[in-house]
CSV table of N, CA and C and ligand atoms in Angstrom, one decimal:
chain,number,residue,atom,x,y,z
Y,298,MET,N,-13.4,-6.1,-9.5
Y,298,MET,CA,-13.6,-7.1,-10.6
Y,298,MET,C,-13.0,-8.4,-10.2
Y,299,GLU,N,-13.8,-9.5,-10.5
Y,299,GLU,CA,-13.3,-10.9,-10.1
Y,299,GLU,C,-12.3,-11.4,-11.2
Y,300,LEU,N,-11.3,-12.2,-10.8
Y,300,LEU,CA,-10.4,-12.8,-11.7
Y,300,LEU,C,-11.2,-13.9,-12.4
Y,301,ASP,N,-10.9,-14.1,-13.7
Y,301,ASP,CA,-11.5,-15.2,-14.4
Y,301,ASP,C,-10.5,-16.4,-14.4
Y,302,GLU,N,-10.9,-17.6,-14.8
Y,302,GLU,CA,-10.1,-18.8,-14.8
Y,302,GLU,C,-8.8,-18.6,-15.5
Y,303,HIS,N,-8.8,-17.9,-16.6
Y,303,HIS,CA,-7.6,-17.7,-17.5
Y,303,HIS,C,-6.6,-16.8,-16.7
Y,304,GLN,N,-7.1,-15.8,-16.0
Y,304,GLN,CA,-6.2,-14.9,-15.2
Y,304,GLN,C,-5.6,-15.7,-14.1
Y,305,ARG,N,-6.4,-16.5,-13.4
Y,305,ARG,CA,-5.9,-17.3,-12.3
Y,305,ARG,C,-4.8,-18.3,-12.7
Y,306,LYS,N,-5.1,-18.9,-13.9
Y,306,LYS,CA,-4.1,-19.8,-14.4
Y,306,LYS,C,-2.7,-19.1,-14.7
Y,307,ASN,N,-2.8,-17.9,-15.3
Y,307,ASN,CA,-1.6,-17.2,-15.6
Y,307,ASN,C,-0.9,-16.8,-14.4
Y,308,ILE,N,-1.6,-16.4,-13.3
Y,308,ILE,CA,-1.0,-16.0,-12.0
Y,308,ILE,C,-0.3,-17.2,-11.5
Y,309,TRP,N,-1.0,-18.3,-11.5
Y,309,TRP,CA,-0.4,-19.6,-10.9
Y,309,TRP,C,0.8,-20.0,-11.7
Y,310,ASP,N,0.8,-19.9,-13.0
Y,310,ASP,CA,1.9,-20.3,-13.8
Y,310,ASP,C,3.2,-19.5,-13.4
Y,311,ILE,N,3.0,-18.2,-13.3
Y,311,ILE,CA,4.2,-17.4,-12.9
Y,311,ILE,C,4.7,-17.8,-11.5
Y,312,PHE,N,3.7,-17.9,-10.6
Y,312,PHE,CA,4.1,-18.3,-9.2
Y,312,PHE,C,4.8,-19.6,-9.2
Y,313,GLU,N,4.3,-20.6,-9.9
Y,313,GLU,CA,4.9,-22.0,-9.9
Y,313,GLU,C,6.3,-21.9,-10.5
Y,314,GLY,N,6.4,-21.2,-11.7
Y,314,GLY,CA,7.7,-21.1,-12.3
Y,314,GLY,C,8.8,-20.5,-11.5
Y,315,ASN,N,8.4,-19.5,-10.7
Y,315,ASN,CA,9.4,-18.8,-9.8
Y,315,ASN,C,9.7,-19.5,-8.5
Y,316,MET,N,8.6,-20.1,-8.0
Y,316,MET,CA,8.7,-20.5,-6.5
Y,316,MET,C,8.7,-22.0,-6.2
Y,317,HIS,N,8.4,-22.8,-7.2
Y,317,HIS,CA,8.3,-24.3,-6.9
Y,317,HIS,C,9.5,-24.8,-6.2
Y,318,HIS,N,10.7,-24.5,-6.7
Y,318,HIS,CA,11.9,-25.0,-6.1
Y,318,HIS,C,12.2,-24.5,-4.7
Y,319,LEU,N,11.8,-23.3,-4.5
Y,319,LEU,CA,12.0,-22.7,-3.1
Y,319,LEU,C,11.0,-23.3,-2.1
Y,320,TYR,N,9.7,-23.5,-2.5
Y,320,TYR,CA,8.8,-24.1,-1.6
Y,320,TYR,C,9.1,-25.6,-1.3
Y,321,LYS,N,9.6,-26.2,-2.4
Y,321,LYS,CA,9.9,-27.7,-2.3
Y,321,LYS,C,11.0,-27.9,-1.2
Y,322,GLY,N,11.9,-27.0,-1.2
Y,322,GLY,CA,13.0,-27.2,-0.3
Y,322,GLY,C,12.8,-26.5,1.1
Y,323,SER,N,11.6,-26.1,1.3
Y,323,SER,CA,11.3,-25.3,2.5
Y,323,SER,C,10.5,-26.1,3.6
Y,324,SER,N,10.4,-25.5,4.7
Y,324,SER,CA,9.6,-26.1,5.8
Y,324,SER,C,8.1,-26.0,5.4
Y,325,PHE,N,7.7,-25.1,4.5
Y,325,PHE,CA,6.3,-25.0,4.1
Y,325,PHE,C,5.9,-26.2,3.2
Y,326,GLY,N,6.9,-26.7,2.4
Y,326,GLY,CA,6.7,-27.8,1.4
Y,326,GLY,C,5.9,-27.2,0.2
Y,327,TRP,N,5.8,-28.1,-0.8
Y,327,TRP,CA,5.1,-27.7,-2.0
Y,327,TRP,C,3.7,-28.3,-1.9
Y,328,ASP,N,2.7,-27.4,-1.7
Y,328,ASP,CA,1.3,-27.8,-1.5
Y,328,ASP,C,0.4,-26.9,-2.3
Y,329,PRO,N,0.3,-27.2,-3.6
Y,329,PRO,CA,-0.5,-26.4,-4.5
Y,329,PRO,C,-1.9,-26.0,-4.0
Y,330,GLN,N,-2.6,-27.0,-3.4
Y,330,GLN,CA,-4.0,-26.8,-3.0
Y,330,GLN,C,-4.1,-25.7,-1.9
Y,331,SER,N,-3.2,-25.8,-0.9
Y,331,SER,CA,-3.3,-24.7,0.1
Y,331,SER,C,-2.8,-23.4,-0.4
Y,332,LYS,N,-1.8,-23.4,-1.3
Y,332,LYS,CA,-1.3,-22.1,-1.8
Y,332,LYS,C,-2.4,-21.5,-2.7
Y,333,ILE,N,-3.1,-22.3,-3.5
Y,333,ILE,CA,-4.1,-21.7,-4.3
Y,333,ILE,C,-5.2,-21.1,-3.5
Y,334,ALA,N,-5.6,-21.8,-2.4
Y,334,ALA,CA,-6.6,-21.3,-1.5
Y,334,ALA,C,-6.2,-20.0,-0.8
Y,335,GLU,N,-4.9,-19.9,-0.5
Y,335,GLU,CA,-4.4,-18.7,0.1
Y,335,GLU,C,-4.3,-17.5,-0.9
Y,336,LEU,N,-3.8,-17.9,-2.1
Y,336,LEU,CA,-3.6,-16.8,-3.1
Y,336,LEU,C,-5.0,-16.3,-3.6
Y,337,PHE,N,-5.9,-17.1,-3.8
Y,337,PHE,CA,-7.2,-16.7,-4.3
Y,337,PHE,C,-8.3,-16.6,-3.3
Y,338,ALA,N,-7.9,-16.4,-2.0
Y,338,ALA,CA,-8.9,-16.2,-0.9
Y,338,ALA,C,-9.8,-15.0,-1.2
Y,339,PRO,N,-11.0,-15.0,-0.7
Y,339,PRO,CA,-11.9,-13.9,-1.0
Y,339,PRO,C,-11.4,-12.5,-0.7
Y,340,LEU,N,-10.6,-12.4,0.3
Y,340,LEU,CA,-10.0,-11.1,0.7
Y,340,LEU,C,-8.8,-10.7,-0.1
Y,341,SER,N,-8.3,-11.6,-1.0
Y,341,SER,CA,-7.1,-11.2,-1.8
Y,341,SER,C,-7.4,-10.2,-2.8
Y,342,ARG,N,-6.5,-9.3,-3.0
Y,342,ARG,CA,-6.5,-8.3,-4.0
Y,342,ARG,C,-5.3,-8.3,-4.9
Y,343,PHE,N,-5.4,-7.9,-6.2
Y,343,PHE,CA,-4.3,-8.1,-7.1
Y,343,PHE,C,-4.0,-6.8,-7.9
Y,344,ILE,N,-2.7,-6.6,-8.1
Y,344,ILE,CA,-2.3,-5.7,-9.2
Y,344,ILE,C,-1.7,-6.5,-10.3
Y,345,LEU,N,-2.2,-6.5,-11.5
Y,345,LEU,CA,-1.6,-7.3,-12.6
Y,345,LEU,C,-0.9,-6.4,-13.6
Y,346,VAL,N,0.2,-6.9,-14.1
Y,346,VAL,CA,0.9,-6.1,-15.2
Y,346,VAL,C,0.9,-6.9,-16.4
Y,347,HIS,N,0.5,-6.4,-17.5
Y,347,HIS,CA,0.4,-7.1,-18.8
Y,347,HIS,C,1.3,-6.4,-19.8
Y,348,VAL,N,1.9,-7.1,-20.7
Y,348,VAL,CA,2.5,-6.6,-21.9
Y,348,VAL,C,1.9,-7.3,-23.1
Y,349,GLN,N,1.3,-6.5,-24.0
Y,349,GLN,CA,0.7,-7.0,-25.2
Y,349,GLN,C,-0.3,-8.2,-24.8
Y,350,GLY,N,-1.0,-8.0,-23.8
Y,350,GLY,CA,-2.0,-9.0,-23.4
Y,350,GLY,C,-1.5,-10.1,-22.5
Y,351,ARG,N,-0.2,-10.2,-22.3
Y,351,ARG,CA,0.4,-11.3,-21.6
Y,351,ARG,C,0.7,-10.8,-20.1
Y,352,LEU,N,0.3,-11.6,-19.2
Y,352,LEU,CA,0.6,-11.3,-17.8
Y,352,LEU,C,2.1,-11.5,-17.5
Y,353,ILE,N,2.8,-10.5,-17.0
Y,353,ILE,CA,4.2,-10.6,-16.8
Y,353,ILE,C,4.6,-10.4,-15.3
Y,354,ALA,N,3.7,-9.8,-14.5
Y,354,ALA,CA,4.0,-9.6,-13.1
Y,354,ALA,C,2.7,-9.4,-12.4
Y,355,PHE,N,2.8,-9.7,-11.1
Y,355,PHE,CA,1.6,-9.4,-10.2
Y,355,PHE,C,2.0,-9.3,-8.8
Y,356,VAL,N,1.2,-8.6,-8.1
Y,356,VAL,CA,1.3,-8.6,-6.6
Y,356,VAL,C,-0.1,-9.0,-6.0
Y,357,ALA,N,-0.1,-9.9,-5.1
Y,357,ALA,CA,-1.3,-10.3,-4.4
Y,357,ALA,C,-1.2,-9.8,-2.9
Y,358,PHE,N,-2.2,-9.2,-2.5
Y,358,PHE,CA,-2.1,-8.6,-1.1
Y,358,PHE,C,-3.5,-8.6,-0.5
Y,359,ARG,N,-3.5,-8.3,0.8
Y,359,ARG,CA,-4.8,-8.2,1.6
Y,359,ARG,C,-4.6,-7.0,2.6
Y,360,PHE,N,-5.7,-6.4,2.9
Y,360,PHE,CA,-5.7,-5.4,3.9
Y,360,PHE,C,-6.0,-6.2,5.2
Y,361,GLU,N,-5.1,-6.1,6.2
Y,361,GLU,CA,-5.3,-6.9,7.4
Y,361,GLU,C,-5.1,-6.1,8.7
Y,362,TYR,N,-5.8,-6.5,9.7
Y,362,TYR,CA,-5.7,-5.9,11.0
Y,362,TYR,C,-4.7,-6.6,11.9
Y,363,GLU,N,-3.7,-5.9,12.4
Y,363,GLU,CA,-2.8,-6.5,13.3
Y,363,GLU,C,-2.8,-5.7,14.6
Y,364,HIS,N,-2.3,-6.3,15.7
Y,364,HIS,CA,-2.5,-5.6,17.0
Y,364,HIS,C,-1.7,-4.3,17.0
Y,365,ASP,N,-0.6,-4.2,16.2
Y,365,ASP,CA,0.2,-3.0,16.2
Y,365,ASP,C,-0.2,-2.1,15.0
Y,366,GLY,N,-1.3,-2.3,14.4
Y,366,GLY,CA,-1.7,-1.4,13.3
Y,366,GLY,C,-2.2,-2.1,12.1
Y,367,ASN,N,-3.0,-1.5,11.3
Y,367,ASN,CA,-3.4,-2.1,10.0
Y,367,ASN,C,-2.3,-2.2,9.0
Y,368,THR,N,-2.3,-3.3,8.3
Y,368,THR,CA,-1.2,-3.5,7.4
Y,368,THR,C,-1.7,-4.0,6.0
Y,369,ILE,N,-0.9,-3.7,5.0
Y,369,ILE,CA,-1.1,-4.4,3.7
Y,369,ILE,C,-0.2,-5.6,3.8
Y,370,TYR,N,-0.8,-6.8,3.8
Y,370,TYR,CA,0.0,-8.0,3.8
Y,370,TYR,C,0.2,-8.4,2.3
Y,371,CYS,N,1.5,-8.4,1.9
Y,371,CYS,CA,1.8,-8.8,0.5
Y,371,CYS,C,2.0,-10.3,0.5
Y,372,TYR,N,1.1,-11.0,-0.1
Y,372,TYR,CA,1.2,-12.5,-0.1
Y,372,TYR,C,2.1,-13.0,-1.2
Y,373,ASP,N,2.2,-12.3,-2.2
Y,373,ASP,CA,3.1,-12.6,-3.3
Y,373,ASP,C,3.4,-11.5,-4.2
Y,374,LEU,N,4.6,-11.4,-4.6
Y,374,LEU,CA,5.1,-10.5,-5.6
Y,374,LEU,C,5.9,-11.3,-6.6
Y,375,GLN,N,5.5,-11.3,-7.8
Y,375,GLN,CA,6.1,-12.2,-8.8
Y,375,GLN,C,6.3,-11.5,-10.1
Y,376,VAL,N,7.5,-11.6,-10.6
Y,376,VAL,CA,7.8,-11.0,-12.0
Y,376,VAL,C,8.3,-12.2,-12.8
Y,377,LEU,N,7.7,-12.4,-14.0
Y,377,LEU,CA,8.2,-13.4,-14.9
Y,377,LEU,C,9.7,-13.3,-15.1
Y,378,SER,N,10.4,-14.5,-15.1
Y,378,SER,CA,11.8,-14.4,-15.0
Y,378,SER,C,12.5,-13.5,-16.1
Y,379,SER,N,11.9,-13.6,-17.3
Y,379,SER,CA,12.6,-12.8,-18.4
Y,379,SER,C,12.4,-11.3,-18.2
Y,380,TYR,N,11.5,-10.9,-17.3
Y,380,TYR,CA,11.3,-9.4,-17.0
Y,380,TYR,C,11.9,-9.0,-15.7
Y,381,GLN,N,12.6,-9.9,-15.0
Y,381,GLN,CA,13.1,-9.5,-13.7
Y,381,GLN,C,14.3,-8.5,-13.9
Y,382,ARG,N,14.5,-7.7,-12.9
Y,382,ARG,CA,15.6,-6.7,-12.8
Y,382,ARG,C,15.4,-5.6,-13.9
Y,383,SER,N,14.1,-5.3,-14.2
Y,383,SER,CA,13.8,-4.2,-15.1
Y,383,SER,C,12.9,-3.2,-14.4
Y,384,GLY,N,12.8,-3.2,-13.1
Y,384,GLY,CA,12.1,-2.2,-12.4
Y,384,GLY,C,10.6,-2.5,-12.1
Y,385,LEU,N,10.1,-3.7,-12.5
Y,385,LEU,CA,8.7,-4.0,-12.2
Y,385,LEU,C,8.4,-4.2,-10.8
Y,386,GLY,N,9.3,-5.0,-10.1
Y,386,GLY,CA,9.2,-5.3,-8.7
Y,386,GLY,C,9.1,-4.0,-7.9
Y,387,ARG,N,10.0,-3.1,-8.2
Y,387,ARG,CA,10.0,-1.8,-7.5
Y,387,ARG,C,8.7,-1.0,-7.7
Y,388,ALA,N,8.3,-1.0,-9.0
Y,388,ALA,CA,7.0,-0.3,-9.3
Y,388,ALA,C,5.8,-0.9,-8.6
Y,389,LEU,N,5.8,-2.2,-8.4
Y,389,LEU,CA,4.7,-2.8,-7.7
Y,389,LEU,C,4.7,-2.5,-6.2
Y,390,VAL,N,5.9,-2.5,-5.6
Y,390,VAL,CA,6.0,-2.2,-4.2
Y,390,VAL,C,5.6,-0.7,-4.0
Y,391,LEU,N,6.1,0.2,-4.9
Y,391,LEU,CA,5.7,1.6,-4.8
Y,391,LEU,C,4.2,1.7,-4.9
Y,392,GLY,N,3.6,0.9,-5.8
Y,392,GLY,CA,2.1,0.9,-5.9
Y,392,GLY,C,1.4,0.5,-4.7
Y,393,LEU,N,2.0,-0.5,-4.0
Y,393,LEU,CA,1.4,-0.9,-2.7
Y,393,LEU,C,1.5,0.2,-1.7
Y,394,GLU,N,2.7,0.8,-1.7
Y,394,GLU,CA,2.9,1.9,-0.7
Y,394,GLU,C,1.9,3.0,-0.9
Y,395,THR,N,1.6,3.4,-2.2
Y,395,THR,CA,0.6,4.4,-2.5
Y,395,THR,C,-0.8,4.0,-2.0
Y,396,LEU,N,-1.1,2.7,-2.3
Y,396,LEU,CA,-2.4,2.2,-1.8
Y,396,LEU,C,-2.5,2.2,-0.3
Y,397,GLY,N,-1.4,1.8,0.3
Y,397,GLY,CA,-1.4,1.7,1.8
Y,397,GLY,C,-1.6,3.0,2.4
Y,398,ARG,N,-0.9,4.0,1.9
Y,398,ARG,CA,-1.0,5.4,2.5
Y,398,ARG,C,-2.5,5.9,2.3
Y,399,ALA,N,-3.0,5.7,1.1
Y,399,ALA,CA,-4.3,6.2,0.8
Y,399,ALA,C,-5.4,5.6,1.7
Y,400,TRP,N,-5.2,4.3,2.2
Y,400,TRP,CA,-6.1,3.6,3.0
Y,400,TRP,C,-5.6,3.6,4.5
Y,401,GLU,N,-4.7,4.5,4.8
Y,401,GLU,CA,-4.2,4.8,6.1
Y,401,GLU,C,-3.7,3.5,6.8
Y,402,MET,N,-3.0,2.6,6.0
Y,402,MET,CA,-2.3,1.5,6.6
Y,402,MET,C,-1.0,1.9,7.2
Y,403,VAL,N,-0.6,1.2,8.3
Y,403,VAL,CA,0.6,1.6,9.0
Y,403,VAL,C,1.9,1.1,8.3
Y,404,LYS,N,1.7,-0.1,7.7
Y,404,LYS,CA,2.9,-0.7,7.1
Y,404,LYS,C,2.6,-1.7,6.0
Y,405,ILE,N,3.6,-2.1,5.3
Y,405,ILE,CA,3.5,-3.3,4.4
Y,405,ILE,C,4.2,-4.4,5.0
Y,406,THR,N,3.6,-5.6,5.1
Y,406,THR,CA,4.3,-6.8,5.7
Y,406,THR,C,4.3,-7.9,4.7
Y,407,LEU,N,5.3,-8.8,4.8
Y,407,LEU,CA,5.4,-9.9,3.9
Y,407,LEU,C,6.3,-11.0,4.5
Y,408,THR,N,6.3,-12.2,4.0
Y,408,THR,CA,7.2,-13.3,4.4
Y,408,THR,C,8.1,-13.6,3.3
Y,409,VAL,N,9.4,-13.8,3.6
Y,409,VAL,CA,10.3,-14.2,2.5
Y,409,VAL,C,11.2,-15.4,3.1
Y,410,PHE,N,11.5,-16.4,2.2
Y,410,PHE,CA,12.4,-17.5,2.6
Y,410,PHE,C,13.8,-16.9,2.7
Y,411,LYS,N,14.5,-17.3,3.7
Y,411,LYS,CA,15.9,-16.9,3.8
Y,411,LYS,C,16.7,-17.4,2.6
Y,412,ALA,N,16.3,-18.5,2.1
Y,412,ALA,CA,17.1,-19.1,0.9
Y,412,ALA,C,16.8,-18.3,-0.3
Y,413,ASN,N,15.8,-17.4,-0.3
Y,413,ASN,CA,15.5,-16.6,-1.5
Y,413,ASN,C,16.4,-15.3,-1.5
Y,414,ALA,N,17.7,-15.6,-1.7
Y,414,ALA,CA,18.7,-14.5,-1.4
Y,414,ALA,C,18.4,-13.2,-2.3
Y,415,SER,N,18.0,-13.4,-3.5
Y,415,SER,CA,17.8,-12.3,-4.4
Y,415,SER,C,16.6,-11.5,-4.0
Y,416,ALA,N,15.5,-12.1,-3.5
Y,416,ALA,CA,14.4,-11.4,-3.0
Y,416,ALA,C,14.7,-10.7,-1.7
Y,417,CYS,N,15.5,-11.3,-0.9
Y,417,CYS,CA,15.9,-10.6,0.4
Y,417,CYS,C,16.7,-9.4,0.0
Y,418,ARG,N,17.6,-9.4,-0.9
Y,418,ARG,CA,18.4,-8.2,-1.3
Y,418,ARG,C,17.4,-7.2,-1.9
Y,419,PHE,N,16.5,-7.6,-2.7
Y,419,PHE,CA,15.5,-6.7,-3.3
Y,419,PHE,C,14.7,-6.0,-2.2
Y,420,TYR,N,14.2,-6.7,-1.3
Y,420,TYR,CA,13.4,-6.1,-0.2
Y,420,TYR,C,14.2,-5.1,0.7
Y,421,GLU,N,15.5,-5.5,0.9
Y,421,GLU,CA,16.4,-4.7,1.7
Y,421,GLU,C,16.6,-3.4,0.9
Y,422,ASN,N,16.8,-3.5,-0.4
Y,422,ASN,CA,17.0,-2.4,-1.3
Y,422,ASN,C,15.8,-1.4,-1.3
Y,423,MET,N,14.6,-2.0,-1.1
Y,423,MET,CA,13.3,-1.3,-1.1
Y,423,MET,C,13.0,-0.7,0.3
Y,424,GLY,N,13.9,-0.9,1.3
Y,424,GLY,CA,13.6,-0.3,2.6
Y,424,GLY,C,12.9,-1.2,3.6
Y,425,PHE,N,12.8,-2.5,3.3
Y,425,PHE,CA,12.1,-3.4,4.3
Y,425,PHE,C,13.1,-3.8,5.4
Y,426,GLN,N,12.5,-4.0,6.6
Y,426,GLN,CA,13.4,-4.5,7.7
Y,426,GLN,C,12.7,-5.7,8.4
Y,427,ILE,N,13.4,-6.4,9.2
Y,427,ILE,CA,12.8,-7.5,9.9
Y,427,ILE,C,11.8,-7.0,10.9
Y,428,ASP,N,10.5,-7.6,10.7
Y,428,ASP,CA,9.4,-7.1,11.5
Y,428,ASP,C,9.5,-7.6,13.0
Y,429,VAL,N,8.9,-6.9,13.9
Y,429,VAL,CA,8.9,-7.3,15.3
Y,429,VAL,C,8.2,-8.7,15.5
Y,430,ALA,N,7.3,-9.1,14.5
Y,430,ALA,CA,6.7,-10.4,14.7
Y,430,ALA,C,7.5,-11.5,14.1
Y,431,SER,N,8.7,-11.2,13.5
Y,431,SER,CA,9.5,-12.2,12.8
Y,431,SER,C,10.3,-13.0,13.9
Y,432,PRO,N,10.4,-14.3,13.6
Y,432,PRO,CA,11.3,-15.1,14.6
Y,432,PRO,C,12.7,-14.5,14.6
Y,433,GLY,N,13.1,-13.8,13.6
Y,433,GLY,CA,14.5,-13.3,13.5
Y,433,GLY,C,14.7,-11.9,14.1
Y,434,TYR,N,13.6,-11.4,14.7
Y,434,TYR,CA,13.7,-10.0,15.2
Y,434,TYR,C,14.4,-10.1,16.6
Y,435,VAL,N,15.4,-9.2,16.7
Y,435,VAL,CA,16.2,-9.1,17.9
Y,435,VAL,C,15.9,-7.7,18.5
Y,436,PRO,N,15.2,-7.6,19.7
Y,436,PRO,CA,15.0,-6.2,20.3
Y,436,PRO,C,16.3,-5.6,20.6
Y,437,ILE,N,16.4,-4.3,20.5
Y,437,ILE,CA,17.6,-3.5,20.8
Y,437,ILE,C,18.1,-3.9,22.2
Y,438,GLY,N,19.3,-4.1,22.4
Y,438,GLY,CA,19.9,-4.5,23.7
Y,438,GLY,C,19.9,-6.0,24.0
Y,439,GLU,N,19.2,-6.8,23.1
Y,439,GLU,CA,19.2,-8.2,23.4
Y,439,GLU,C,20.2,-8.9,22.4
Y,440,VAL,N,20.6,-10.1,22.8
Y,440,VAL,CA,21.6,-10.8,22.0
Y,440,VAL,C,20.8,-11.8,21.0
Y,441,TRP,N,21.3,-11.9,19.8
Y,441,TRP,CA,20.7,-12.9,18.8
Y,441,TRP,C,21.0,-14.3,19.3
Y,442,ARG,N,20.0,-15.1,19.5
Y,442,ARG,CA,20.1,-16.5,20.0
Y,442,ARG,C,19.9,-17.6,19.0
Y,443,GLY,N,19.7,-17.1,17.7
Y,443,GLY,CA,19.5,-18.0,16.6
Y,443,GLY,C,18.1,-18.7,16.6
Y,444,ASN,N,17.7,-19.2,15.5
Y,444,ASN,CA,16.4,-19.9,15.4
Y,444,ASN,C,16.5,-20.9,14.3
Y,445,GLN,N,15.5,-21.8,14.2
Y,445,GLN,CA,15.6,-22.9,13.2
Y,445,GLN,C,14.7,-22.6,12.0
Y,446,VAL,N,14.0,-21.4,12.0
Y,446,VAL,CA,13.0,-21.2,10.9
Y,446,VAL,C,13.7,-20.8,9.6
Y,447,ASP,N,13.1,-21.1,8.5
Y,447,ASP,CA,13.7,-20.8,7.2
Y,447,ASP,C,13.1,-19.6,6.5
Y,448,TYR,N,12.4,-18.8,7.3
Y,448,TYR,CA,11.8,-17.6,6.7
Y,448,TYR,C,11.9,-16.4,7.6
Y,449,GLU,N,11.7,-15.3,7.1
Y,449,GLU,CA,11.7,-14.0,7.8
Y,449,GLU,C,10.4,-13.2,7.5
Y,450,ILE,N,9.9,-12.5,8.5
Y,450,ILE,CA,8.8,-11.6,8.2
Y,450,ILE,C,9.4,-10.2,8.1
Y,451,LEU,N,9.2,-9.5,7.0
Y,451,LEU,CA,9.7,-8.2,6.8
Y,451,LEU,C,8.6,-7.2,6.8
Y,452,SER,N,8.9,-5.9,7.1
Y,452,SER,CA,7.9,-4.9,6.9
Y,452,SER,C,8.5,-3.6,6.6
Y,453,LYS,N,7.7,-2.7,6.1
Y,453,LYS,CA,8.2,-1.3,5.8
Y,453,LYS,C,7.1,-0.4,6.3
Y,454,ASN,N,7.5,0.6,7.1
Y,454,ASN,CA,6.5,1.5,7.7
Y,454,ASN,C,6.1,2.5,6.6
Y,455,LEU,N,4.9,2.9,6.7
Y,455,LEU,CA,4.3,3.8,5.7
Y,455,LEU,C,4.1,5.3,6.2
Y,456,ASN,N,4.5,5.5,7.4
Y,456,ASN,CA,4.3,6.9,7.9
Y,456,ASN,C,5.6,7.7,8.0
A,180,COA,C1,12.2,-10.3,-6.3
A,180,COA,C2,11.5,-9.7,-7.5
A,180,COA,C3,10.0,-9.4,-7.1
A,180,COA,C4,12.1,-8.3,-7.7
A,180,COA,O1,11.5,-7.7,-8.8
A,180,COA,P1,12.4,-7.1,-10.0
A,180,COA,O2,11.5,-6.5,-11.0
A,180,COA,O3,13.3,-8.2,-10.5
A,180,COA,O4,13.3,-6.0,-9.3
A,180,COA,P2,13.6,-4.5,-9.7
A,180,COA,O5,14.2,-4.5,-11.1
A,180,COA,O6,12.3,-3.7,-9.5
A,180,COA,O7,14.7,-4.1,-8.7
A,180,COA,C5,14.4,-3.0,-7.7
A,180,COA,C6,15.7,-2.8,-7.0
A,180,COA,O8,16.1,-4.0,-6.2
A,180,COA,C7,17.4,-4.4,-6.6
A,180,COA,N1,17.4,-5.8,-6.8
A,180,COA,C8,16.5,-6.6,-7.4
A,180,COA,N2,16.9,-7.8,-7.5
A,180,COA,C9,18.1,-7.9,-6.8
A,180,COA,C10,19.0,-8.9,-6.6
A,180,COA,N3,18.8,-10.1,-7.0
A,180,COA,N4,20.2,-8.6,-5.9
A,180,COA,C11,20.4,-7.3,-5.5
A,180,COA,N5,19.6,-6.3,-5.8
A,180,COA,C12,18.4,-6.6,-6.4
A,180,COA,C13,17.6,-3.7,-8.0
A,180,COA,O9,19.0,-3.5,-8.1
A,180,COA,C14,16.8,-2.5,-7.9
A,180,COA,O10,17.5,-1.4,-7.3
A,180,COA,P3,17.8,-0.1,-8.2
A,180,COA,O11,16.5,0.4,-8.7
A,180,COA,O12,18.4,0.8,-7.1
A,180,COA,O13,18.7,-0.5,-9.2
A,180,COA,C15,11.6,-10.5,-8.8
A,180,COA,O14,13.0,-10.6,-9.1
A,180,COA,C16,10.9,-11.8,-8.7
A,180,COA,O15,9.8,-12.0,-9.1
A,180,COA,N6,11.7,-12.9,-8.2
A,180,COA,C17,11.2,-14.2,-8.2
A,180,COA,C18,10.0,-14.4,-7.3
A,180,COA,C19,10.3,-14.0,-5.9
A,180,COA,O16,11.3,-14.4,-5.3
A,180,COA,N7,9.4,-13.1,-5.3
A,180,COA,C20,9.4,-12.7,-3.9
A,180,COA,C21,8.7,-13.7,-3.1
A,180,COA,S1,8.8,-13.2,-1.4
């Protein structure tokens, strides 16, 4: 089913409310046009959560091929601020895990700003780890040499 304009606007409003300050202060910058293009790209898929007809949370994802296996790439996970810390984020990640296993995906992957401390703690709590493709990944036996990037790529294996 295609999203209509009203649904797109509601998705964008939650995203902007939660993320504007983080993007603005990041190396990505605040660039609504390119974010809208990414979010609503033809290959994007969504799970939407409504309460009494109002959108309160969503996850935007794509099925992607990576050299080390097929992945569900989570482009956005957003819960309206007044509904955060009530289990919705967990439920949406578990939903992605169920979908990923059903479609024989190897892992769920996502990008998170290091400055987004609460999301980092949430993903850690949900079992995500720094992905081998992340600038912050340190192979076993090697020494952390630091980097300048303000994001991390995280993933969770599904097998
Ligand atoms: C990050 C986010 C998706 C988490 O969803 P949520 O519904 O608030 O989180 P949940 O209530 O499902 O929490 C799941 C678990 O993570 C933990 N957790 C969630 N937020 C946390 C925080 N700020 N600090 C520590 N732990 C946290 C909870 O304690 C919970 O663990 P428990 O079930 O063992 O108690 C949500 O807060 C959000 O939309 N934040 C703003 C947008 C954002 O940063 N999105 C991520 C972009 S990468």
